[in-house]
Amino acid sequence: MYIYKAGVVGAGNMGAEIAQVITFSGLPVVLKDVDPEVVNRALARIREIYQRRVEKGKMTAQEAEAKVNLVTGTTDYELFKDVDLVIEAVPENMGLKKQVMRELDGVCPESAILASNTSSLSISEMGSATRRPEKVIGLHFFFPAHVMKLVEIIPGLATSEETLDDATGFAESCRKIPVRVNECTGFLVNRLLLPYLNESARCVMEGSAGVSEIDQAAVAFGLPMGPFTLVDNLGLDVSREVGKVLLESYGERMRPAELWTAFYEAKLWGRKTGEGFYNYRGSETNRADEVIRTLQARFANSQSKFSIERIIFPILNEAAVCVQEHVSRAVDIDVALMAGVGFPQDKGGILAYADQIGLDVVLQMLEKLTRECGDRFWPCPLIKRLVGAGFLGVKARRGFFEYSA
Ligand SMILES: NC(=O)c1ccc[n+]([C@@H]2O[C@H](COP(=O)([O-])OP(=O)(O)OC[C@H]3O[C@@H](n4cnc5c(N)ncnc54)[C@H](O)[C@@H]3O)[C@@H](O)[C@H]2O)c1
């Protein structure tokens, strides 16, 4: 199916950027919000993104103007009568998402694909609100969408292969890297990131390392930023919601560290509130230190040790669980982490990294972390199976991947 015209519903942070990404591929897009002020702000944001490209000499002012003119802002569905694909980016609330899907089902052509940019909600359930569940799919862009390359493509239980292919082709035409993710809570990247964020938080609460020390260690490992800078950028309010949903689905191993609640209650939400783990107001004092001291009075543990493995291995273990559960292929998991989080390319992704270390060594390390820190490090059965079979990674020429001699 060729997409001639697209629609975006919800013109907030994500909707505006997604509309810009679509126009960059040369497609006209209609952008709807309930609030005309938000529509105007979104159009200004799109213009600003193109203006920066002009300033950097990446396009002429004329080319930028032509791209901006591909967006039509609106507050009604009149212009959705001939769209081929719509992405909803309204707030993360199932009732609202279903209502929007139902409305779109009523106004869009029968052939149109209805996609959701949800970070955590069920695509299958959204599909059930329409008469075309085979055409409902998740297209999960990452913030900032005009920069981040990854798009998770999430089919629901009723989504057809044709819709999956069309959505994948659409993401590619938007110059993104699509990765197929079978529906599960948190999809892929958020599900892998949360255990890493939680473990980093535990290290701080237990007093084994400070916020900037952990951030620096993550950067030294090759990540573009450390866990606390990442949360400050994403907004703690947003990350906390994802954490709650993951706990509900996966139980104890995803239990959010108490540090998030303490920072949330102190309104230390990161850049958006001017203060988070770091201070963005330019003042010297930081309330974060005070909150951390209070937490350490309860959780300090002289046995607690920080190591880069302690925060990276939870990603590795969860990635193995995702392979085991057929959430994504090993290669897609590695691509997703590189394109979505900036996992260091020289390590080739988390599972290639595990293969380099040696899966027998990974297993021993996870067993040691289980003894020292708790059952959340319990090694994924697939790792044990691979080790038992002698698939030890690069040194055995077979692990999560195969290696030629
Ligand atoms: N912010 C992120 O980092 C991020 C990243 C990936 C995915 N997401 C997901 O994207 C979606 C949107 O998130 P956001 O951060 O852009 O939210 P946001 O609050 O910035 O924007 C949502 C917009 O939807 C509008 N809206 C509400 N009801 C509507 C309706 N019935 N019709 C049309 N517009 C309506 C609101 O006025 C608002 O402008 C959520 O599902 C979120 O989980 C967010």
Coordinates of C-alpha atoms and ligand atoms in Angstrom, one line a residue:
M1 CA 0.0 0.0 0.0
Y2 CA 1.4 3.4 -0.9
I3 CA 0.8 6.2 1.6
Y4 CA -0.1 9.4 -0.1
K5 CA -1.3 11.4 2.9
A6 CA -0.9 10.9 6.7
G7 CA -2.7 12.2 9.8
V8 CA -1.5 12.8 13.3
V9 CA -3.9 13.2 16.2
G10 CA -2.6 15.0 19.3
A11 CA -0.2 17.9 18.6
G12 CA 1.8 17.8 21.8
N13 CA 5.5 16.9 22.3
M14 CA 5.4 13.8 20.2
G15 CA 2.6 14.6 17.7
A16 CA 4.4 17.8 16.5
E17 CA 7.7 16.0 16.0
I18 CA 6.1 13.0 14.3
A19 CA 4.3 15.3 11.9
Q20 CA 7.6 17.0 11.1
V21 CA 9.3 13.6 10.5
I22 CA 6.5 12.7 8.1
T23 CA 6.8 15.9 6.1
F24 CA 10.6 15.4 5.9
S25 CA 9.8 12.3 3.8
G26 CA 7.8 14.5 1.5
L27 CA 4.3 13.4 2.5
P28 CA 1.4 15.8 3.3
V29 CA 0.2 15.5 6.9
V30 CA -2.9 16.8 8.7
L31 CA -2.2 17.5 12.4
K32 CA -5.2 17.6 14.8
D33 CA -5.5 18.6 18.4
V34 CA -8.5 19.6 20.5
D35 CA -6.8 22.8 21.5
P36 CA -6.1 25.4 18.7
E37 CA -3.3 26.9 20.7
V38 CA -1.5 23.6 20.8
V39 CA -1.9 23.3 17.1
N40 CA -0.3 26.7 16.6
R41 CA 2.6 25.8 19.0
A42 CA 3.1 22.5 17.1
L43 CA 3.3 24.3 13.7
A44 CA 5.8 26.8 15.3
R45 CA 7.9 23.8 16.6
I46 CA 7.9 22.2 13.1
R47 CA 9.0 25.5 11.6
E48 CA 11.8 25.8 14.2
I49 CA 13.1 22.3 13.5
Y50 CA 13.4 23.1 9.7
Q51 CA 14.8 26.6 10.5
R52 CA 17.7 24.9 12.4
R53 CA 18.4 22.7 9.3
V54 CA 18.5 25.9 7.2
E55 CA 20.9 27.5 9.7
K56 CA 23.2 24.4 9.6
G57 CA 23.2 24.6 5.8
K58 CA 21.4 21.3 5.5
M59 CA 18.6 22.7 3.3
T60 CA 17.6 26.0 1.7
A61 CA 15.0 28.3 3.2
Q62 CA 12.8 27.6 0.2
E63 CA 13.0 23.8 0.7
A64 CA 12.2 24.3 4.4
E65 CA 9.2 26.4 3.5
A66 CA 8.0 23.7 1.1
K67 CA 8.2 21.1 3.9
V68 CA 6.5 23.3 6.5
N69 CA 3.7 23.8 4.0
L70 CA 3.0 20.1 3.9
V71 CA 1.4 20.3 7.4
T72 CA -2.1 21.4 7.8
G73 CA -3.1 22.1 11.4
T74 CA -6.8 21.5 12.4
T75 CA -9.1 20.9 15.3
D76 CA -11.6 18.7 13.4
Y77 CA -11.6 15.5 11.4
E78 CA -12.8 17.0 8.1
L79 CA -9.3 16.5 6.4
F80 CA -9.0 12.9 7.6
K81 CA -11.4 11.6 4.9
D82 CA -8.6 10.7 2.5
V83 CA -5.7 9.8 4.8
D84 CA -3.9 6.5 4.3
L85 CA -2.3 6.2 7.7
V86 CA -2.9 8.0 11.0
I87 CA -0.8 8.1 14.1
E88 CA -2.5 9.0 17.4
A89 CA -0.3 10.7 20.0
V90 CA -2.9 11.8 22.6
P91 CA -2.1 11.3 26.3
E92 CA -1.3 7.9 27.6
N93 CA -4.8 6.9 28.7
M94 CA -6.6 3.8 27.4
G95 CA -10.1 5.3 27.5
L96 CA -9.0 8.3 25.5
K97 CA -6.9 6.2 23.0
K98 CA -9.9 3.9 22.4
Q99 CA -12.2 6.9 21.9
V100 CA -9.8 8.4 19.4
M101 CA -9.4 5.1 17.6
R102 CA -13.2 4.8 17.4
E103 CA -13.5 8.3 16.0
L104 CA -10.8 7.6 13.4
D105 CA -12.5 4.4 12.5
G106 CA -15.6 6.4 11.7
V107 CA -14.0 9.2 9.6
C108 CA -11.0 7.6 7.8
P109 CA -11.2 5.5 4.6
E110 CA -11.8 1.8 5.3
S111 CA -8.3 1.1 3.9
A112 CA -6.5 3.4 6.3
I113 CA -4.0 2.1 8.9
L114 CA -4.6 3.4 12.4
A115 CA -1.4 3.5 14.4
S116 CA -0.7 4.4 18.0
N117 CA 2.4 6.0 19.4
T118 CA 1.6 4.6 22.9
S119 CA 4.6 3.8 25.1
S120 CA 3.0 1.1 27.1
L121 CA -0.7 0.4 26.3
S122 CA -2.2 -2.6 24.5
I123 CA -2.5 -2.3 20.8
S124 CA -4.8 -5.3 20.7
E125 CA -7.2 -3.5 23.1
M126 CA -7.1 -0.3 21.0
G127 CA -7.8 -2.4 17.9
S128 CA -10.9 -3.8 19.6
A129 CA -12.4 -0.4 19.7
T130 CA -12.5 -0.3 15.9
R131 CA -14.1 -2.4 13.1
R132 CA -10.6 -2.8 11.6
P133 CA -8.4 -4.4 14.2
E134 CA -6.3 -5.9 11.4
K135 CA -5.3 -2.4 10.5
V136 CA -4.4 -1.2 14.0
I137 CA -0.7 -1.2 14.9
G138 CA 1.8 0.4 17.3
L139 CA 4.3 2.8 15.8
H140 CA 6.4 3.9 18.8
F141 CA 8.6 6.8 18.1
F142 CA 11.2 8.0 20.6
F143 CA 11.6 11.5 21.9
P144 CA 12.9 13.7 20.3
A145 CA 11.4 12.0 17.3
H146 CA 13.1 14.3 14.8
V147 CA 16.5 13.0 16.1
M148 CA 15.9 9.4 17.4
K149 CA 16.2 6.8 14.6
L150 CA 14.3 3.9 16.2
V151 CA 10.6 3.2 15.7
E152 CA 9.2 0.1 17.4
I153 CA 6.6 -1.6 15.2
I154 CA 4.1 -3.4 17.4
P155 CA 1.4 -5.7 15.9
G156 CA -1.5 -6.4 18.1
L157 CA -3.2 -9.9 18.2
A158 CA -5.4 -9.1 15.2
T159 CA -3.0 -7.0 13.2
S160 CA -2.4 -8.4 9.6
E161 CA 1.0 -9.1 8.1
E162 CA 0.0 -6.6 5.3
T163 CA -0.4 -3.8 7.9
L164 CA 2.9 -4.8 9.5
D165 CA 4.7 -4.6 6.1
D166 CA 3.0 -1.3 5.2
A167 CA 3.8 0.3 8.6
T168 CA 7.4 -1.0 8.4
G169 CA 7.8 0.5 4.9
F170 CA 6.3 3.8 6.1
A171 CA 8.8 4.0 8.9
E172 CA 11.6 3.4 6.5
S173 CA 10.3 6.0 4.1
C174 CA 10.5 8.4 7.1
R175 CA 14.2 7.5 7.3
K176 CA 13.7 5.6 10.6
I177 CA 15.0 2.2 11.7
P178 CA 11.9 0.0 12.3
V179 CA 12.2 -2.9 14.7
R180 CA 9.4 -5.5 15.1
V181 CA 8.4 -6.0 18.7
N182 CA 5.7 -8.5 19.6
E183 CA 3.2 -7.0 22.0
C184 CA 4.3 -7.0 25.6
T185 CA 4.3 -4.5 28.4
G186 CA 6.8 -1.7 27.9
F187 CA 7.5 -3.1 24.4
L188 CA 11.2 -3.5 24.0
V189 CA 13.3 -0.5 24.8
N190 CA 11.4 0.8 27.9
R191 CA 11.3 -2.8 29.2
L192 CA 15.1 -3.1 28.9
L193 CA 15.8 0.3 30.3
L194 CA 13.8 0.2 33.5
P195 CA 15.9 -2.5 35.2
Y196 CA 19.0 -0.4 34.4
L197 CA 17.5 2.8 35.8
N198 CA 16.2 1.0 38.9
E199 CA 19.6 -0.6 39.7
S200 CA 21.4 2.7 39.3
A201 CA 18.9 4.2 41.7
R202 CA 19.5 1.4 44.2
C203 CA 23.2 2.1 44.1
V204 CA 22.6 5.7 45.1
M205 CA 20.1 4.8 47.8
E206 CA 22.5 2.3 49.3
G207 CA 25.3 4.7 49.1
S208 CA 27.6 2.7 46.9
A209 CA 28.0 5.5 44.3
G210 CA 26.8 9.0 43.7
V211 CA 24.6 10.3 40.9
S212 CA 27.4 11.9 38.8
E213 CA 29.8 9.0 39.5
I214 CA 27.2 6.6 38.0
D215 CA 26.5 8.9 35.1
Q216 CA 30.2 9.2 34.4
A217 CA 30.7 5.4 34.5
A218 CA 27.9 4.9 32.0
V219 CA 29.4 7.5 29.7
A220 CA 32.8 5.8 30.0
F221 CA 31.1 2.5 29.1
G222 CA 30.1 4.2 25.8
L223 CA 26.5 5.3 26.4
P224 CA 25.6 8.9 25.3
M225 CA 24.5 9.9 28.8
G226 CA 24.1 8.3 32.2
P227 CA 20.9 7.0 33.7
F228 CA 20.2 10.1 35.8
T229 CA 20.8 12.5 33.0
L230 CA 18.5 10.4 30.9
V231 CA 15.7 10.5 33.4
D232 CA 16.1 14.3 33.8
N233 CA 15.8 14.6 30.1
L234 CA 12.8 12.3 29.7
G235 CA 11.0 13.7 32.8
L236 CA 10.6 11.7 36.0
D237 CA 6.8 11.9 35.7
V238 CA 6.9 10.1 32.4
S239 CA 9.4 7.5 33.5
R240 CA 7.5 6.8 36.7
E241 CA 4.3 6.0 34.8
V242 CA 6.2 3.5 32.7
G243 CA 7.7 2.0 35.9
K244 CA 4.3 1.5 37.4
V245 CA 3.0 -0.3 34.3
L246 CA 6.0 -2.6 34.2
L247 CA 5.7 -3.5 37.9
E248 CA 2.0 -4.4 37.3
S249 CA 3.0 -6.8 34.5
Y250 CA 6.2 -8.3 35.5
G251 CA 6.2 -8.1 39.3
E252 CA 9.1 -7.9 41.7
R253 CA 12.0 -7.8 39.3
M254 CA 10.7 -4.5 37.9
R255 CA 9.7 -3.0 41.2
P256 CA 10.6 0.7 41.0
A257 CA 13.3 1.9 43.4
E258 CA 12.0 4.2 46.3
L259 CA 14.2 6.9 45.0
W260 CA 11.9 7.7 42.1
T261 CA 8.9 8.3 44.4
A262 CA 11.0 10.5 46.7
F263 CA 12.2 12.6 43.7
Y264 CA 8.7 12.6 42.2
E265 CA 7.1 13.9 45.5
A266 CA 9.8 16.6 45.8
K267 CA 8.8 17.7 42.2
L268 CA 12.4 17.0 41.1
W269 CA 11.2 15.9 37.7
G270 CA 14.3 17.0 35.7
R271 CA 14.6 19.6 33.0
K272 CA 10.9 20.3 32.8
T273 CA 10.7 21.5 36.4
G274 CA 14.2 23.1 36.4
E275 CA 15.6 20.6 38.9
G276 CA 16.0 16.9 39.0
F277 CA 19.2 14.9 39.7
Y278 CA 20.9 18.0 38.4
N279 CA 20.0 21.7 38.7
Y280 CA 19.1 23.4 35.5
R281 CA 18.4 26.8 37.0
G282 CA 22.0 27.7 37.3
S283 CA 22.0 27.9 41.1
E284 CA 24.5 26.2 43.3
T285 CA 22.2 24.5 45.7
N286 CA 20.6 21.2 44.7
R287 CA 17.6 19.8 46.6
A288 CA 18.5 16.4 45.2
D289 CA 21.3 16.0 47.7
E290 CA 19.0 16.5 50.6
V291 CA 16.5 13.9 49.2
I292 CA 19.3 11.4 48.7
R293 CA 20.6 11.9 52.2
T294 CA 17.1 11.2 53.6
L295 CA 16.9 8.0 51.5
Q296 CA 20.3 6.9 52.5
A297 CA 19.3 7.2 56.2
R298 CA 16.9 4.3 55.5
F299 CA 18.6 2.3 52.8
A300 CA 22.4 2.8 53.2
N301 CA 24.2 -0.6 53.0
S302 CA 27.9 -0.9 53.7
Q303 CA 28.0 -4.2 51.7
S304 CA 26.6 -2.5 48.6
K305 CA 29.1 -2.2 45.7
F306 CA 28.7 -0.3 42.5
S307 CA 30.1 -1.6 39.3
I308 CA 29.2 -1.0 35.7
E309 CA 28.2 -4.6 35.4
R310 CA 25.6 -4.1 38.2
I311 CA 23.7 -1.6 36.1
I312 CA 24.4 -3.0 32.6
F313 CA 23.7 -6.7 33.3
P314 CA 20.0 -6.1 34.2
I315 CA 19.6 -4.9 30.5
L316 CA 21.4 -8.0 29.3
N317 CA 19.4 -10.4 31.4
E318 CA 16.0 -8.8 30.4
A319 CA 17.2 -8.8 26.7
A320 CA 17.7 -12.6 27.0
V321 CA 14.2 -12.9 28.5
C322 CA 12.9 -11.0 25.5
V323 CA 14.6 -13.4 23.1
Q324 CA 13.3 -16.3 25.1
E325 CA 9.7 -14.9 24.9
H326 CA 10.1 -14.2 21.2
V327 CA 9.4 -10.5 21.8
S328 CA 12.1 -9.6 19.2
R329 CA 14.9 -11.3 17.4
A330 CA 18.4 -11.0 19.0
V331 CA 19.6 -8.9 16.1
D332 CA 16.6 -6.5 16.4
I333 CA 17.2 -6.1 20.2
D334 CA 20.7 -5.0 19.5
V335 CA 19.7 -2.7 16.7
A336 CA 16.9 -1.2 18.9
L337 CA 19.3 -0.5 21.8
M338 CA 21.8 1.2 19.5
A339 CA 19.2 3.2 17.5
G340 CA 17.0 4.0 20.5
V341 CA 19.3 4.5 23.4
G342 CA 22.7 5.0 21.8
F343 CA 24.1 1.7 23.1
P344 CA 27.8 1.8 22.0
Q345 CA 28.2 0.6 18.5
D346 CA 31.7 -0.8 19.1
K347 CA 30.1 -3.3 21.5
G348 CA 27.6 -4.2 18.7
G349 CA 24.5 -4.2 21.0
I350 CA 23.8 -5.8 24.4
L351 CA 23.6 -9.4 23.2
A352 CA 26.7 -9.2 21.0
Y353 CA 28.4 -7.7 24.0
A354 CA 27.3 -10.7 26.1
D355 CA 28.7 -13.0 23.4
Q356 CA 32.0 -11.1 23.5
I357 CA 32.3 -11.4 27.3
G358 CA 31.4 -15.1 27.0
L359 CA 28.0 -16.4 28.2
D360 CA 29.6 -18.7 30.8
V361 CA 31.2 -15.6 32.3
V362 CA 27.9 -13.7 32.0
L363 CA 26.1 -16.5 33.8
Q364 CA 28.7 -16.5 36.7
M365 CA 28.4 -12.8 37.0
L366 CA 24.6 -12.9 37.2
E367 CA 24.8 -15.6 39.8
K368 CA 27.2 -13.5 41.8
L369 CA 25.0 -10.5 41.5
T370 CA 22.0 -12.6 42.6
R371 CA 23.9 -13.6 45.8
E372 CA 25.0 -10.0 46.5
C373 CA 21.9 -8.0 45.4
G374 CA 18.9 -10.3 45.2
D375 CA 16.7 -12.4 43.0
R376 CA 16.1 -9.6 40.5
F377 CA 19.5 -10.8 38.9
W378 CA 18.3 -14.4 38.6
P379 CA 19.8 -15.5 35.3
C380 CA 17.4 -15.9 32.4
P381 CA 16.9 -19.6 31.7
L382 CA 17.9 -19.1 28.1
I383 CA 21.4 -18.1 29.1
K384 CA 21.8 -21.3 31.2
R385 CA 20.5 -23.3 28.2
L386 CA 23.0 -21.7 25.8
V387 CA 25.9 -22.3 28.3
G388 CA 24.8 -25.9 28.8
A389 CA 24.8 -26.4 25.0
G390 CA 28.3 -25.0 24.8
F391 CA 27.1 -21.9 23.0
L392 CA 29.4 -19.6 24.9
G393 CA 29.6 -16.7 22.5
V394 CA 32.4 -15.5 20.3
K395 CA 35.0 -17.9 21.7
A396 CA 32.7 -20.9 20.8
R397 CA 31.7 -19.2 17.5
R398 CA 28.1 -19.5 18.7
G399 CA 26.1 -17.8 21.4
F400 CA 23.2 -15.4 20.8
F401 CA 24.7 -15.1 17.3
E402 CA 26.8 -17.3 15.1
Y403 CA 30.4 -16.3 14.1
S404 CA 32.3 -17.5 11.2
A405 CA 35.8 -18.9 11.7
Ligands
LIG1 N1 7.0 12.3 25.7 C1 7.7 11.2 25.4 O1 8.9 11.2 25.6 C2 7.1 10.1 24.6 C3 7.9 9.2 23.9 C4 7.3 8.1 23.2 C5 5.9 8.0 23.2 N2 5.2 8.8 23.9 C6 3.7 8.7 23.9 O2 3.1 9.6 22.9 C7 1.8 10.0 23.4 C8 1.7 11.5 23.5 O3 2.7 11.9 24.4 P1 3.2 13.4 24.5 O4 4.3 13.5 25.4 O5 3.3 14.0 23.1 O6 1.9 14.1 25.2 P2 1.4 15.6 25.3 O7 0.6 15.8 26.5 O8 2.6 16.5 25.0 O9 0.4 15.7 24.0 C9 -0.8 15.1 23.9 C10 -1.7 16.1 23.1 O10 -2.9 15.4 22.8 C11 -4.0 16.4 22.8 N3 -5.3 15.7 22.9 C12 -5.9 15.2 24.1 N4 -7.1 14.6 23.7 C13 -7.2 14.7 22.4 C14 -8.2 14.3 21.4 N5 -9.3 13.7 21.8 N6 -8.0 14.6 20.1 C15 -6.9 15.3 19.7 N7 -5.9 15.7 20.6 C16 -6.1 15.4 21.9 C17 -3.6 17.3 24.0 O11 -4.3 18.5 23.8 C18 -2.1 17.3 23.8 O12 -1.7 18.5 23.1 C19 1.6 9.2 24.6 O13 0.9 8.0 24.3 C20 3.0 8.9 25.2 O14 3.0 7.7 26.0 C21 5.7 9.9 24.6

